[in-house]
CSV table of C-alpha atoms in Angstrom, one decimal:
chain,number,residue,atom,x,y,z
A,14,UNK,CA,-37.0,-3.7,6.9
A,15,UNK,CA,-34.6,-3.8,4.2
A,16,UNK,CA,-35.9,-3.2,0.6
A,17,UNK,CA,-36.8,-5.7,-1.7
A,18,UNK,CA,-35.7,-5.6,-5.4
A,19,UNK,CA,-37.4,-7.3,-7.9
A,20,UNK,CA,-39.9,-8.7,-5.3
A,21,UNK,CA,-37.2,-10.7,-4.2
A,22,UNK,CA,-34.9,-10.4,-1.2
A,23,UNK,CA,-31.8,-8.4,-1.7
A,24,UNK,CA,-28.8,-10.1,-3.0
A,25,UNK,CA,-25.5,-8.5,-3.0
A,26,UNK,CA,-24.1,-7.7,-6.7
A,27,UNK,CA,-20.6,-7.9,-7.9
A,28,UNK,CA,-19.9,-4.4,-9.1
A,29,UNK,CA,-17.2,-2.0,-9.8
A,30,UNK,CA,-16.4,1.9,-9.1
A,31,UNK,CA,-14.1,4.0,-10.4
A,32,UNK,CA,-13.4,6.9,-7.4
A,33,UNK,CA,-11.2,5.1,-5.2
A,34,UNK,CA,-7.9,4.8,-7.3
A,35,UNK,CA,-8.8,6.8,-10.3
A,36,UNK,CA,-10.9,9.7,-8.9
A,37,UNK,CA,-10.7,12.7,-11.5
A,38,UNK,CA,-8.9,10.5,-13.6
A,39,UNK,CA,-12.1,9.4,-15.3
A,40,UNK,CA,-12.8,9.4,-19.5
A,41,UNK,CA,-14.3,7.7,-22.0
A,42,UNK,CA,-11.3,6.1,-23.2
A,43,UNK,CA,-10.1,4.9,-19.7
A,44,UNK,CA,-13.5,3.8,-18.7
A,45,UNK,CA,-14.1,1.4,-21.4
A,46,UNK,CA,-10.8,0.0,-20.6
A,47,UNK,CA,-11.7,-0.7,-16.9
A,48,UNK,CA,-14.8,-2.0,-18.4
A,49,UNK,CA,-13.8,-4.8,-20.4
A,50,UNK,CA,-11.8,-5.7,-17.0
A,51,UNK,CA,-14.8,-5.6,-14.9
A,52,UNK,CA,-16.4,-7.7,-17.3
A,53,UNK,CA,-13.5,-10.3,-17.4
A,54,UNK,CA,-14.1,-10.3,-13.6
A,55,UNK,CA,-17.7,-11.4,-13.8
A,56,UNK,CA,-19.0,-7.7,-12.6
A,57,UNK,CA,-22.4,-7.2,-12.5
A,58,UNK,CA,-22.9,-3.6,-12.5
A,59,UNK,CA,-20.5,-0.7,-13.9
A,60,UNK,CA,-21.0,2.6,-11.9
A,61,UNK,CA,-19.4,5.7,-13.1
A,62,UNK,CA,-18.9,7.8,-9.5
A,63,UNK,CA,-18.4,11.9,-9.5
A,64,UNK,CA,-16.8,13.5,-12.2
A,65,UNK,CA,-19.2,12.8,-14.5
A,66,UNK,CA,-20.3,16.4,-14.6
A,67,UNK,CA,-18.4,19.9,-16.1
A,68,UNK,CA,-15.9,20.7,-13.2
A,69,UNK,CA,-15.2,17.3,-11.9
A,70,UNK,CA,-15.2,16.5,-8.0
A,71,UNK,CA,-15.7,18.6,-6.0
A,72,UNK,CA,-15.8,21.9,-7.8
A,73,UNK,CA,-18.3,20.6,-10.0
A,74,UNK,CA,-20.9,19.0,-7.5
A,75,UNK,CA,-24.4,20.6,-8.7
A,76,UNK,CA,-23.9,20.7,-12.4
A,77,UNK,CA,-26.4,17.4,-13.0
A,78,UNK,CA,-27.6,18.5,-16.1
A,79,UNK,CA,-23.9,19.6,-17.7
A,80,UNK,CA,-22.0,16.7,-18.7
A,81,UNK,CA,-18.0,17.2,-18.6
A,82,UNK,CA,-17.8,17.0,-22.3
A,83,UNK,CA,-13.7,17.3,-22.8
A,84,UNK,CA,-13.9,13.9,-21.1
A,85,UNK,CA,-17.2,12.2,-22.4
A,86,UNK,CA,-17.7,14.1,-26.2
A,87,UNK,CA,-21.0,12.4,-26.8
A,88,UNK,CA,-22.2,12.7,-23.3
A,89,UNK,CA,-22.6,9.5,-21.0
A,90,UNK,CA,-24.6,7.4,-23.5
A,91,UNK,CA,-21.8,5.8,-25.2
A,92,UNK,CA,-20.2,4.6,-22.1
A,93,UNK,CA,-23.4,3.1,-20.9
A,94,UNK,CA,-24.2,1.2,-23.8
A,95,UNK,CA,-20.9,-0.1,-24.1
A,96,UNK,CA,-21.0,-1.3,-20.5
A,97,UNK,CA,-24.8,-2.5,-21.5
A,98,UNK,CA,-22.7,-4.8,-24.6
A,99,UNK,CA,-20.7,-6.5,-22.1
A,100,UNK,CA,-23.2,-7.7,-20.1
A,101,UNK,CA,-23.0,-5.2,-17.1
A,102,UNK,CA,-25.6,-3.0,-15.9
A,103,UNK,CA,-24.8,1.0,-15.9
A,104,UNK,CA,-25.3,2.8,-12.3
A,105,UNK,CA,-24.3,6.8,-11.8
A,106,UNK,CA,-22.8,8.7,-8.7
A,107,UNK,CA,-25.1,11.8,-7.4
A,108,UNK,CA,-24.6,14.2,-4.7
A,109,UNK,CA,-28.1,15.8,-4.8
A,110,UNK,CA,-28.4,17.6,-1.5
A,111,UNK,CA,-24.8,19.3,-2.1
A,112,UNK,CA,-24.1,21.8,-4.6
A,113,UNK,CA,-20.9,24.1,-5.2
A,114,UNK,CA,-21.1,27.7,-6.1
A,115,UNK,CA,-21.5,28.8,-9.7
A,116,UNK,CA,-23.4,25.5,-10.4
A,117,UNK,CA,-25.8,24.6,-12.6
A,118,UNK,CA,-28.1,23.8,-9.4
A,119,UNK,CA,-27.1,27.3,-7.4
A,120,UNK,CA,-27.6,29.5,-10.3
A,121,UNK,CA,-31.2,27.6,-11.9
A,122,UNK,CA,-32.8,27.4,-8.7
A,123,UNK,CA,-31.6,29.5,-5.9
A,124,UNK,CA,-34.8,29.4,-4.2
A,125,UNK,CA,-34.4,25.7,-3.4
A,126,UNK,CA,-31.1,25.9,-1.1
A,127,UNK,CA,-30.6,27.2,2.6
A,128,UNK,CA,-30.0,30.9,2.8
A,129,UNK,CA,-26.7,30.1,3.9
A,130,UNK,CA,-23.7,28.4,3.3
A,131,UNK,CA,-21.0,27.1,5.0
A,132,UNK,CA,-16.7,26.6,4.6
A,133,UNK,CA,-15.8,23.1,5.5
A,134,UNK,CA,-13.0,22.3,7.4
A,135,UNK,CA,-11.9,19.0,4.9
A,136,UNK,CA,-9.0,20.2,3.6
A,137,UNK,CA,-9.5,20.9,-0.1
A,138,UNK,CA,-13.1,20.9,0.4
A,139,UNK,CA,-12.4,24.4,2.5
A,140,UNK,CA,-14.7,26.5,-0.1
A,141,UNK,CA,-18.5,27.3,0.4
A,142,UNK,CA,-20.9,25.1,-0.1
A,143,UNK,CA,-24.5,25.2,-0.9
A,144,UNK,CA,-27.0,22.6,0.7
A,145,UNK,CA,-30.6,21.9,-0.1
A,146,UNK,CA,-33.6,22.3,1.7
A,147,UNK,CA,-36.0,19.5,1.3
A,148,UNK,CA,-38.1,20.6,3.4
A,149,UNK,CA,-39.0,22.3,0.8
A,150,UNK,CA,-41.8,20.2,-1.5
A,151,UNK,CA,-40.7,22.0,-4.9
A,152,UNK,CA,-36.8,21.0,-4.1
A,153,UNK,CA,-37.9,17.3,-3.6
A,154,UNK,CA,-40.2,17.6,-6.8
A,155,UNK,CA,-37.1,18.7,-8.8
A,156,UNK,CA,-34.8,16.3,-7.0
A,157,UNK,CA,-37.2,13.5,-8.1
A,158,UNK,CA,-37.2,14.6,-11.9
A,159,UNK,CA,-33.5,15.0,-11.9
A,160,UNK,CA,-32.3,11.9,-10.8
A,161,UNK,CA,-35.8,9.9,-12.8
A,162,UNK,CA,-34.3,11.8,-15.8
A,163,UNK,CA,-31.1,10.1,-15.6
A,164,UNK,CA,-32.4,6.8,-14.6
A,165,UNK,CA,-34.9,7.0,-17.8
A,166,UNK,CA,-32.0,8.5,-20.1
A,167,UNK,CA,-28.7,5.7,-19.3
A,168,UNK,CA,-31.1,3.2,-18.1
A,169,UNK,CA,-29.8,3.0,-14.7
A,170,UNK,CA,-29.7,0.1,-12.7
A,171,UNK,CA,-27.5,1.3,-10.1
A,172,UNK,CA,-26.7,4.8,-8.1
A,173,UNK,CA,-24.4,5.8,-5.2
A,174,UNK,CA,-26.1,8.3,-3.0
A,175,UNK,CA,-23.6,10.0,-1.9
A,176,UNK,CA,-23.8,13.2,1.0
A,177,UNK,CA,-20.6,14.8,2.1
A,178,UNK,CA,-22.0,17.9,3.6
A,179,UNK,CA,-22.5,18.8,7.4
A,180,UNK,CA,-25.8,19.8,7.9
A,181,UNK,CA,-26.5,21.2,11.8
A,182,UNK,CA,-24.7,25.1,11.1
A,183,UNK,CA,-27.8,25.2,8.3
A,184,UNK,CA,-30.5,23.6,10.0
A,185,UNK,CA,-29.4,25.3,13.5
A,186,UNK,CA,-29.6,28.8,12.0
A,187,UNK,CA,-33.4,28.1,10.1
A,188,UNK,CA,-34.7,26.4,13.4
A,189,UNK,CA,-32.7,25.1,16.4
A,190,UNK,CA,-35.9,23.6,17.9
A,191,UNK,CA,-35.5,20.3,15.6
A,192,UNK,CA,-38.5,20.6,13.7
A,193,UNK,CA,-36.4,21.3,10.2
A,194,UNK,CA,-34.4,18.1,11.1
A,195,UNK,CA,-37.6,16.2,10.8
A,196,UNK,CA,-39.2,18.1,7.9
A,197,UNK,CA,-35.7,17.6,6.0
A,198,UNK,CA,-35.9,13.4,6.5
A,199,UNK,CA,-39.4,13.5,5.6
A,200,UNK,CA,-38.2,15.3,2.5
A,201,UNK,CA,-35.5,13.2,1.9
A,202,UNK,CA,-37.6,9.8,2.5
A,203,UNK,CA,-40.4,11.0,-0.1
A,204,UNK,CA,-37.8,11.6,-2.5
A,205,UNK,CA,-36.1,8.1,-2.2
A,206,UNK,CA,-39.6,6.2,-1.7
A,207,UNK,CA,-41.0,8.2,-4.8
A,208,UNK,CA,-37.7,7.1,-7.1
A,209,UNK,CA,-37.9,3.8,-5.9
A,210,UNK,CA,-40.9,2.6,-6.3
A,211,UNK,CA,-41.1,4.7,-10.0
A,212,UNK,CA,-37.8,2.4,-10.8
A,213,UNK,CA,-37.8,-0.9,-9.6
A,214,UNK,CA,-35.1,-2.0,-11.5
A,215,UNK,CA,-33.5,0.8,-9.8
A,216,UNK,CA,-31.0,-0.1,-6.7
A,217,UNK,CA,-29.4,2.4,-4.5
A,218,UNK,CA,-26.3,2.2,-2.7
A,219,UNK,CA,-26.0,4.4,0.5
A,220,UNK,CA,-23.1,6.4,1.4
A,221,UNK,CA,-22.3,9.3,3.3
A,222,UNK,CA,-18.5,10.2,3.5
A,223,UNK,CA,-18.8,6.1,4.3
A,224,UNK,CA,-20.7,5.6,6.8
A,225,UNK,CA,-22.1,8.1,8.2
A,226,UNK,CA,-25.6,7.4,7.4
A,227,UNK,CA,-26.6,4.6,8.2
A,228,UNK,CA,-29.3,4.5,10.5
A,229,UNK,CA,-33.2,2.6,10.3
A,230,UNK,CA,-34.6,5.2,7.8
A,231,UNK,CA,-32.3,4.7,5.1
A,232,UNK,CA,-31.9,1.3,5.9
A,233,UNK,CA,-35.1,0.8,4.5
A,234,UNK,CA,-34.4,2.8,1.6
A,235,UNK,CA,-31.0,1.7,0.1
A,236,UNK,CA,-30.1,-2.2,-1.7
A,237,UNK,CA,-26.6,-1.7,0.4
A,238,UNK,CA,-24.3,0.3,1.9
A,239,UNK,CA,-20.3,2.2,1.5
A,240,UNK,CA,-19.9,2.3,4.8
A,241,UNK,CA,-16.3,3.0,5.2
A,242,UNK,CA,-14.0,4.9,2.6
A,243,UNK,CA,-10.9,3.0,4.2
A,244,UNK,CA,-10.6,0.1,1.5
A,245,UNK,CA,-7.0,0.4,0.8
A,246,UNK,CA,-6.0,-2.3,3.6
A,247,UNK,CA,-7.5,-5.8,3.3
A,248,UNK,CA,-7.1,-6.8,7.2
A,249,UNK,CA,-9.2,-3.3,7.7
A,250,UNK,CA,-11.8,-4.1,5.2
A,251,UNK,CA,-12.1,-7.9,7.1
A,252,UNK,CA,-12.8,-6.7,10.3
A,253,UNK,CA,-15.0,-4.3,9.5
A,254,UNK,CA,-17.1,-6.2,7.7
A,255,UNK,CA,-17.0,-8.9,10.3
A,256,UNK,CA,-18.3,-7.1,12.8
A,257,UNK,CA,-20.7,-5.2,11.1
A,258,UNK,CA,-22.1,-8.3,10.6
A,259,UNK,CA,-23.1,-8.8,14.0
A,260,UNK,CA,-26.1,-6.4,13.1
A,261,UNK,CA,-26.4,-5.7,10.1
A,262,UNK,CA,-27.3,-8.5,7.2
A,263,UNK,CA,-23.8,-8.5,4.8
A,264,UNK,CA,-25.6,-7.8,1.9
A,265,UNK,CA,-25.5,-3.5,3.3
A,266,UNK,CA,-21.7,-4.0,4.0
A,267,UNK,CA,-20.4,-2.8,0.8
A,268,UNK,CA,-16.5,-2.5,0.2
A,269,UNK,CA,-14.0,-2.8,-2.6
A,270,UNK,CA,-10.6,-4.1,-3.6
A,271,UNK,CA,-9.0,-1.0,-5.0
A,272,UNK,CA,-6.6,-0.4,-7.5
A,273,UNK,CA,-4.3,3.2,-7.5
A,274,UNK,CA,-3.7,4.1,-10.8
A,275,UNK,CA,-1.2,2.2,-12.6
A,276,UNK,CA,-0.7,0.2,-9.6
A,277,UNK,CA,-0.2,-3.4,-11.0
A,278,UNK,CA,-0.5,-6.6,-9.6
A,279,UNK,CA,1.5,-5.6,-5.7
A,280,UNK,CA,-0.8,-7.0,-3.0
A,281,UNK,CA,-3.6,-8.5,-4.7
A,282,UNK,CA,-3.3,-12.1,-3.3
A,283,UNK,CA,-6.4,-14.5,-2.2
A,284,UNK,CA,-6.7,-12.9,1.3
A,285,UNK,CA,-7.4,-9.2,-0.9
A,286,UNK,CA,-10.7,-10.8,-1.9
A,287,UNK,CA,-11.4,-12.9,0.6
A,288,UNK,CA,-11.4,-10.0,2.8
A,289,UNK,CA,-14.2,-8.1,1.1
A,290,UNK,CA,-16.2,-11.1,0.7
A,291,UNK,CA,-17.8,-10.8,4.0
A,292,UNK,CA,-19.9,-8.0,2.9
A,293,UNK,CA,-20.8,-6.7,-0.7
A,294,UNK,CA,-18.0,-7.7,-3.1
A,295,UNK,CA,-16.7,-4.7,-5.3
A,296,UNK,CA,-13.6,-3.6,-7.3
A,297,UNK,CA,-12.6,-0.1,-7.2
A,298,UNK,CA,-10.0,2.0,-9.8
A,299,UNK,CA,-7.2,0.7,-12.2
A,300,UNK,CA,-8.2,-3.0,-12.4
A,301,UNK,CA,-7.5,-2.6,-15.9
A,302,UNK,CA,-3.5,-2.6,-14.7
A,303,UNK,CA,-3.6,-6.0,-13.6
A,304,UNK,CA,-2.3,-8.9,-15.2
A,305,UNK,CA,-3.9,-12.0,-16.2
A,306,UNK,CA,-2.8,-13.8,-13.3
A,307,UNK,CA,-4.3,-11.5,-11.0
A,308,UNK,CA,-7.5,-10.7,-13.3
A,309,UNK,CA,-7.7,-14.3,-12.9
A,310,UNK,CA,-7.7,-14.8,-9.1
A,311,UNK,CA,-10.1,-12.1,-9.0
A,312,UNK,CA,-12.3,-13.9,-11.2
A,313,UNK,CA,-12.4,-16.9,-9.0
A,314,UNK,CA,-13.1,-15.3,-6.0
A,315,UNK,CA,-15.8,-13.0,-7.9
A,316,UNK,CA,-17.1,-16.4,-8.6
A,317,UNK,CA,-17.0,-18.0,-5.0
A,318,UNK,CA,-18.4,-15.0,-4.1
A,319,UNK,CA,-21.4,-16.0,-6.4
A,320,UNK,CA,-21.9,-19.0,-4.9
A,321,UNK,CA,-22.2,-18.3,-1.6
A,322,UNK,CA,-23.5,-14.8,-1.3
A,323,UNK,CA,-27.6,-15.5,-0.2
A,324,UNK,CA,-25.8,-16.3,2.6
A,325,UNK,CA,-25.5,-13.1,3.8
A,326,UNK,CA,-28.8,-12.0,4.2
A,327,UNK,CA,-29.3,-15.2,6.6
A,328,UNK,CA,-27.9,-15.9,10.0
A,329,UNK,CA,-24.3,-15.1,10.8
A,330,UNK,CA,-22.1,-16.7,13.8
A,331,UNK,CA,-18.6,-15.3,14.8
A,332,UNK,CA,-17.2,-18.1,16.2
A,333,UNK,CA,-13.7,-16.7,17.5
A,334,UNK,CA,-13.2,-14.0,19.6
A,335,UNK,CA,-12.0,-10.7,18.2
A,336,UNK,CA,-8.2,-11.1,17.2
A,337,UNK,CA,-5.7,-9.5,19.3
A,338,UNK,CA,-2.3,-10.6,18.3
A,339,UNK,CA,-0.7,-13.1,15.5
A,340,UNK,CA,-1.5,-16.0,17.5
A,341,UNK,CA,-5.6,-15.4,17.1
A,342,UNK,CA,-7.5,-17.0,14.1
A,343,UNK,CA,-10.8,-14.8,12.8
A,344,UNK,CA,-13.4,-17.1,12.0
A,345,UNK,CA,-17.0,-17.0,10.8
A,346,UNK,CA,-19.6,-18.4,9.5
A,347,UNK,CA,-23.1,-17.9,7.5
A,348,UNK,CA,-25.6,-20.0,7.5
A,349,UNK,CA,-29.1,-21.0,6.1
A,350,UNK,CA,-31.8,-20.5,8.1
A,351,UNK,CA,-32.7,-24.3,7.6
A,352,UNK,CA,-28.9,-24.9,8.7
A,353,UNK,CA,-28.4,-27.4,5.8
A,354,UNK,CA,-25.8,-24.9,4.0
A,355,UNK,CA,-22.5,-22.9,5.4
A,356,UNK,CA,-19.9,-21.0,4.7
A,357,UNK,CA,-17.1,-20.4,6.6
A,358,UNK,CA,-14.0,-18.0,6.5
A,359,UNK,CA,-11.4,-18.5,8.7
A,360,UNK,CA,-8.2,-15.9,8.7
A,361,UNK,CA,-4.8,-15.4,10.4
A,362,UNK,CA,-5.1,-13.5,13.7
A,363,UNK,CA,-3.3,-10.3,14.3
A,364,UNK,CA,-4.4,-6.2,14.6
A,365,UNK,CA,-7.2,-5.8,12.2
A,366,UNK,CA,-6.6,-2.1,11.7
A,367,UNK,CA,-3.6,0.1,12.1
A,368,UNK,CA,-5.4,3.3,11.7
A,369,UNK,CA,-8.3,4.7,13.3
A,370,UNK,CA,-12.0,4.1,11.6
């Protein structure tokens, strides 16, 4: 069910994300400094998240041809090829099926966006927004030429997917019978199946606030998942991914060891990596703050990580109960399907998660 890339089965990439720790903090300048860290790390992809775009996140959301040019003068193209010169591949952040008012999107193509639009109720995100109809063949057409024109333009290897938008008050008011539920998915498949198979080289990451779309259809249709934005707490980020693993294959279970800005080296010990190693391994905000002792523990791990990922995608055993107090231990295993190779992870017991997820 999952997609293939290159003909191959999916293997989870090392990759790194600005948004969580930097956010609207994104420029050229800073960006090429995270980038010669990710490289140190042995990343494999780069990806720019939101921002990117005149207005920044979310105000902005919608202006995808209108590059924020106080932050990147020459447009994006520098900062890809200068991710391209270290050895990383370049990947983008879109919100497609989104748009803010007095964007780029709203004001050149009214026609393609429900008649109405809603306030949210996510606290600075309390401003209308604007959410396209793909039911609509036209929207999907132009949906398909925006995001191929960026993929042909920065030579994209990678994009987040991204949907942050409640969409029952505008399908309930065009038809509460279901049918423009159906008719949207439809939409939305064709659009993904049509970039995909245009791009192979092409991989798409999943996301939807986290995880709020994951489900068969896009399963087929996305390389992995963000399927939590809680990646600030290592025990969190374990258990998740743990038990995710009971049906999903790890390669979807994307999350990151993040970085606040200027943060430093606090809290970065083995069990930060080790935690997100269960899943797709990713690094997230000012890794460019670390020192070379920590740039160099991550670099191990990243490598570990390497070695054992095709893992993964093969059988999985939880071979501990869940962890209930300090006394537990957490401990797992992936296998080969010939059983003649293993990993194992094994981790100190005690509440995975103080917060609610």
């Amino acid at each position: 069910m999952c997609p293939r890339y290159q003909s191959k089965p999916t293997l989870p990439q090392v990759s790194y994300d600005h948004w969580f720790g930097l956010q609207n903090l994104n420029s050229i300048d800073l960006m090429k400094e995270q980038a010669v860290r990710a490289a140190e790390l042995g990343c494999e992809l780069f990806v720019h998240d939101a921002a990117w775009f005149a207005g920044g996140f979310p105000n902005g959301v919608g202006n995808w041809d209108v590059v924020d040019h106080e932050k990147f003068p020459d447009g994006l193209e520098p900062l890809a090829d200068y991710v391209r010169s270290l050895g990383m591949a370049f990947g983008l952040w879109f919100e497609i099926e989104r748009a803010a008012p007095g964007t780029s999107a709203v004001e050149k193509h009214p026609e393609f966006f429900f008649e109405t639009h809603q306030f949210t109720d996510w606290g600075p995100w309390e401003r209308q927004q604007y959410h396209l109809d793909l039911s609509r063949t036209d929207a999907q057409d132009w949906v398909i030429e925006t995001i191929g024109g960026w993929i042909r333009r920065l030579d994209l290897r990678w994009s987040r997917w991204d949907y942050n938008i409640e969409p029952m008050p505008f399908w309930d008011i065009v038809d509460r019978s279901g049918k423009i539920q159906y008719a949207y998915m439809q939409g939305l498949y064709r659009c993904l199946d049509v970039l995909m198979k245009e791009h192979p080289n092409w991989m798409v990451e999943q996301c939807a606030s986290g995880g709020r779309r994951v489900d068969l259809g896009t399963i087929r249709r996305g390389h992995t998942f963000w399927f939590s934005d809680h990646t600030d707490t290592a025990s969190c980020c374990r258990h998740m991914q743990a038990r995710a693993n009971r049906f999903l294959p790890g390669h979807l279970l994307n999350s990151s060891v993040m970085v606040p800005h200027g943060h430093g080296d606090d809290g970065y010990d083995d069990t930060a990596f080790l935690s997100r190693m269960l899943g797709k391994l990713a690094f997230d905000g000012d890794i460019a703050s670390w020192s070379s002792a920590v740039t160099g523990r991550a670099r191990h791990w990243a490598g570990a990580f390497k070695a054992i990922r095709h893992l993964l995608v093969e059988d999985f055993y939880q071979l501990t109960p869940d962890p209930r107090d300090a006394n537990d231990l957490d401990v797992l295993q992936f296998v080969d399907y010939t059983g003649a190779e293993a990993a194992v992870f094994a981790f100190a017991g005690g509440q995975p998660c103080a917060e609610s997820v």
